[in-house]
Short mmCIF file of C-alpha atoms in Angstrom, two decimals:
data_model
loop_
_atom_site.label_atom_id
_atom_site.label_comp_id
_atom_site.label_asym_id
_atom_site.label_seq_id
_atom_site.Cartn_x
_atom_site.Cartn_y
_atom_site.Cartn_z
CA MET P 1402 114.18 89.71 156.66
CA ARG P 1403 116.10 92.84 155.61
CA PHE P 1404 118.24 95.07 157.74
CA SER P 1405 119.04 98.76 157.31
CA LYS P 1406 122.78 98.12 157.54
CA ILE P 1407 124.54 95.10 156.09
CA THR P 1408 128.31 94.88 155.59
CA THR P 1409 129.73 91.70 154.07
CA PHE P 1410 133.08 90.25 155.19
CA ASN P 1411 134.70 88.25 152.37
CA PHE P 1412 136.73 86.00 154.66
CA ILE P 1413 136.44 82.73 152.72
CA THR P 1414 138.14 82.54 149.34
CA ALA P 1415 136.76 80.52 146.46
CA ALA P 1416 139.68 78.11 146.83
CA SER P 1417 138.95 77.56 150.53
CA LEU P 1418 135.28 76.97 149.77
CA THR P 1419 136.21 74.41 147.12
CA LEU P 1420 138.35 72.55 149.64
CA ILE P 1421 135.53 72.47 152.16
CA LEU P 1422 133.05 71.12 149.64
CA ALA P 1423 135.52 68.55 148.32
CA ALA P 1424 136.22 67.31 151.85
CA CYS P 1425 132.48 66.88 152.40
CA ASP P 1426 132.01 65.13 149.03
CA SER P 1427 129.09 67.45 148.26
CA SER P 1428 129.22 67.67 144.47
CA ASP P 1429 125.46 67.14 144.31
CA PRO P 1430 123.79 70.57 144.71
CA SER P 1431 120.81 68.90 146.35
CA SER P 1432 123.05 67.96 149.29
CA THR P 1433 124.09 71.53 150.05
CA GLY P 1434 122.46 74.72 151.25
CA SER P 1435 123.63 78.20 152.24
CA LEU P 1436 124.16 79.78 155.64
CA SER P 1437 124.01 83.49 156.49
CA LEU P 1438 124.77 84.89 159.93
CA SER P 1439 124.48 88.42 161.31
CA VAL P 1440 124.99 90.07 164.71
CA THR P 1441 122.80 92.73 166.29
CA ASP P 1442 122.23 94.33 169.69
CA ALA P 1443 119.60 95.96 171.87
CA PRO P 1444 120.34 99.64 172.71
CA VAL P 1445 122.30 100.44 175.88
CA ASP P 1446 122.66 103.89 177.44
CA THR P 1447 125.93 103.67 179.38
CA ALA P 1448 128.44 103.33 176.52
CA ASP P 1449 129.34 105.13 173.29
CA ASN P 1450 130.76 102.08 171.47
CA VAL P 1451 131.32 98.39 172.17
CA PHE P 1452 133.82 96.87 169.72
CA VAL P 1453 134.25 93.09 169.55
CA GLU P 1454 136.68 91.39 167.17
CA PHE P 1455 135.32 88.26 165.51
CA ASN P 1456 137.97 85.75 164.35
CA GLY P 1457 135.65 83.20 162.77
CA VAL P 1458 132.53 81.07 162.95
CA GLU P 1459 132.42 77.34 163.74
CA ILE P 1460 129.44 75.09 163.01
CA LYS P 1461 128.95 71.45 164.02
CA PRO P 1462 126.98 69.04 161.78
CA ALA P 1463 124.98 66.39 163.63
CA SER P 1464 127.29 63.82 162.02
CA GLY P 1465 130.92 64.57 161.23
CA ASN P 1466 133.53 67.03 162.44
CA SER P 1467 132.94 70.72 162.96
CA ILE P 1468 133.57 73.22 160.14
CA THR P 1469 135.31 76.53 160.83
CA PHE P 1470 135.24 79.69 158.75
CA ASP P 1471 138.55 81.14 159.93
CA PHE P 1472 139.04 84.93 159.73
CA THR P 1473 142.44 84.95 161.54
CA GLU P 1474 144.64 85.85 158.56
CA ARG P 1475 142.54 88.86 157.64
CA CYS P 1476 142.17 89.94 161.26
CA THR P 1477 145.93 89.78 161.80
CA ALA P 1478 146.58 91.91 158.72
CA ASP P 1479 143.91 94.48 159.64
CA PRO P 1480 142.23 94.05 163.05
CA THR P 1481 139.76 96.86 162.34
CA SER P 1482 138.31 94.86 159.44
CA CYS P 1483 137.08 92.25 161.94
CA GLN P 1484 135.91 94.61 164.67
CA ILE P 1485 132.17 95.21 164.93
CA ASP P 1486 130.68 98.03 166.99
CA LEU P 1487 127.75 96.21 168.53
CA LEU P 1488 126.14 99.47 169.62
CA ALA P 1489 125.84 100.47 165.95
CA GLN P 1490 123.75 97.35 165.33
CA THR P 1491 120.48 98.49 166.91
CA ASN P 1492 116.95 99.39 165.82
CA GLY P 1493 116.86 96.72 163.11
CA ALA P 1494 120.47 97.16 161.94
CA SER P 1495 122.89 94.23 161.89
CA GLU P 1496 126.36 93.30 160.66
CA LEU P 1497 126.63 90.36 158.26
CA ILE P 1498 129.57 88.08 159.10
CA LEU P 1499 128.65 85.08 156.93
CA ASN P 1500 126.97 85.75 153.60
CA SER P 1501 125.29 82.76 151.91
CA GLU P 1502 128.24 80.42 152.52
CA THR P 1503 127.71 76.99 150.93
CA VAL P 1504 127.59 74.21 153.52
CA VAL P 1505 126.32 70.64 153.69
CA SER P 1506 122.56 70.59 154.21
CA GLY P 1507 120.98 68.92 157.20
CA GLN P 1508 120.91 69.13 160.97
CA TYR P 1509 123.56 71.07 162.92
CA ASP P 1510 124.08 70.73 166.67
CA TRP P 1511 125.51 74.17 167.48
CA LEU P 1512 127.44 77.17 166.21
CA ARG P 1513 130.21 79.18 167.82
CA LEU P 1514 131.43 82.74 167.33
CA LEU P 1515 135.21 82.89 167.61
CA VAL P 1516 136.30 86.14 169.26
CA LYS P 1517 139.46 88.01 170.18
CA ALA P 1518 139.28 88.17 173.95
CA GLU P 1519 141.92 90.85 174.60
CA ARG P 1520 143.20 94.18 173.24
CA ASP P 1521 141.15 94.29 170.05
CA SER P 1522 137.81 94.18 171.89
CA TYR P 1523 137.06 97.35 173.84
CA ILE P 1524 134.33 99.65 175.14
CA VAL P 1525 134.13 103.45 174.86
CA ILE P 1526 132.43 105.37 177.69
CA ASN P 1527 132.28 109.18 177.64
CA GLY P 1528 134.98 109.17 174.97
CA GLU P 1529 137.41 107.03 176.99
CA GLU P 1530 138.48 103.54 175.87
CA PHE P 1531 138.55 100.56 178.24
CA GLU P 1532 139.60 97.00 177.49
CA LEU P 1533 136.65 94.63 177.15
CA ARG P 1534 137.58 91.23 178.50
CA ILE P 1535 135.64 88.14 177.43
CA PRO P 1536 136.30 85.41 180.02
CA SER P 1537 137.54 82.24 178.27
CA GLY P 1538 136.69 83.87 174.94
CA ALA P 1539 140.02 83.04 173.30
CA GLN P 1540 139.74 79.40 174.39
CA SER P 1541 136.05 78.65 174.05
CA GLY P 1542 134.49 81.36 171.90
CA LEU P 1543 130.79 82.17 172.25
CA LYS P 1544 128.65 79.11 171.64
CA ILE P 1545 124.98 78.87 170.71
CA ASN P 1546 124.34 75.43 172.15
CA ALA P 1547 121.19 74.60 170.19
CA GLY P 1548 120.46 72.91 166.89
CA PHE P 1549 119.43 74.35 163.54
CA VAL P 1550 118.77 73.03 160.03
CA VAL P 1551 120.24 74.08 156.68
CA PRO P 1552 117.68 73.07 154.03
CA ALA P 1553 118.86 71.25 150.89
CA GLY P 1554 118.94 73.75 148.04
CA GLY P 1555 117.75 76.52 150.39
CA GLU P 1556 119.15 79.04 152.84
CA ALA P 1557 119.33 79.22 156.62
CA SER P 1558 119.65 82.80 157.88
CA PHE P 1559 120.09 83.77 161.53
CA THR P 1560 120.77 86.89 163.56
CA ILE P 1561 122.55 86.73 166.93
CA ASP P 1562 121.44 89.35 169.46
CA PHE P 1563 124.07 90.22 172.09
CA ASP P 1564 121.74 92.21 174.40
CA LEU P 1565 124.52 94.34 175.91
CA ARG P 1566 122.27 95.60 178.70
CA LYS P 1567 122.65 92.13 180.23
CA SER P 1568 126.13 91.34 178.89
CA VAL P 1569 128.48 94.20 179.85
CA HIS P 1570 129.59 94.36 183.48
CA ASP P 1571 131.42 97.09 185.41
CA PRO P 1572 135.16 96.72 186.13
CA LEU P 1573 136.18 94.17 188.74
CA GLY P 1574 139.31 94.03 190.84
CA PRO P 1575 141.47 96.57 192.73
CA PRO P 1576 141.44 100.35 192.09
CA GLY P 1577 143.12 101.25 188.81
CA VAL P 1578 141.92 98.13 187.03
CA ASN P 1579 139.49 99.51 184.47
CA ASP P 1580 138.76 96.50 182.31
CA TYR P 1581 135.11 95.79 181.57
CA ILE P 1582 133.73 92.27 181.34
CA LEU P 1583 131.59 90.89 178.50
CA ARG P 1584 129.53 87.86 179.47
CA PRO P 1585 127.18 87.71 176.50
CA SER P 1586 123.50 86.98 176.92
CA LEU P 1587 122.93 85.61 173.42
CA ARG P 1588 119.78 84.95 171.41
CA MET P 1589 119.87 83.42 167.94
CA VAL P 1590 116.87 84.42 165.86
CA ASP P 1591 115.77 82.51 162.76
CA ASN P 1592 115.17 85.30 160.23
CA SER P 1593 112.54 83.23 158.43
CA ALA P 1594 110.45 82.41 161.51
CA THR P 1595 109.62 83.58 165.00
CA GLY P 1596 111.65 82.07 167.81
CA THR P 1597 115.03 82.22 169.54
CA LEU P 1598 117.79 79.88 170.66
CA SER P 1599 119.72 80.48 173.88
CA GLY P 1600 123.53 80.66 174.05
CA THR P 1601 126.19 79.04 176.24
CA GLU P 1602 129.96 78.66 176.18
CA GLY P 1603 132.03 75.75 174.87
CA ASN P 1604 135.51 74.69 173.71
CA LEU P 1605 137.39 76.25 170.82
CA PRO P 1606 139.28 73.87 168.47
CA PRO P 1607 142.96 74.70 167.82
CA GLN P 1608 142.65 74.84 164.04
CA MET P 1609 140.24 74.73 161.14
CA ARG P 1610 138.45 71.43 160.78
CA HIS P 1611 136.51 70.07 157.82
CA CYS P 1612 133.54 67.71 157.90
#
């Protein structure tokens, strides 16, 4: 499946990738596959832009510890390099956040998008910026609590649809509090087949873990 807009984030260095593969003892190419992940959105009429900062992606093999692709260093140096305008990812467009990363093949239990919950995620309405709060986002991230398979010697490619029409909520609280709330209604679409996986929230590990 091809999209009209694809921007690659080079968050993982060759050295980091080597460490991950060494920790997994995956020198045999037949025991690895590649994983690509994009984000997209359905159109929404009430906002001009919806920027969310992504700090990483975590995936959990069926056996072994979770693996995290950590974007924190790059995001700290240049927050705009990690911010994605979800409203720009409509009508078949998407933003690529993992591009054919080599991982151990086999069954995975879930994946999690790690997000910046405050300040660097915001919504623009009629030209005015408002903070976009993601409840528990900094602690738990955004979890797709369903399994997927990375084929040996092949590629697994998914697109996560945020569906902002269902996800963005008007400000809550006393007058003068103008923060908006993002409670994502997520769908994960297998780009090679028809079907979706629903999303829930979970816990965010304190640091990068290897399998």
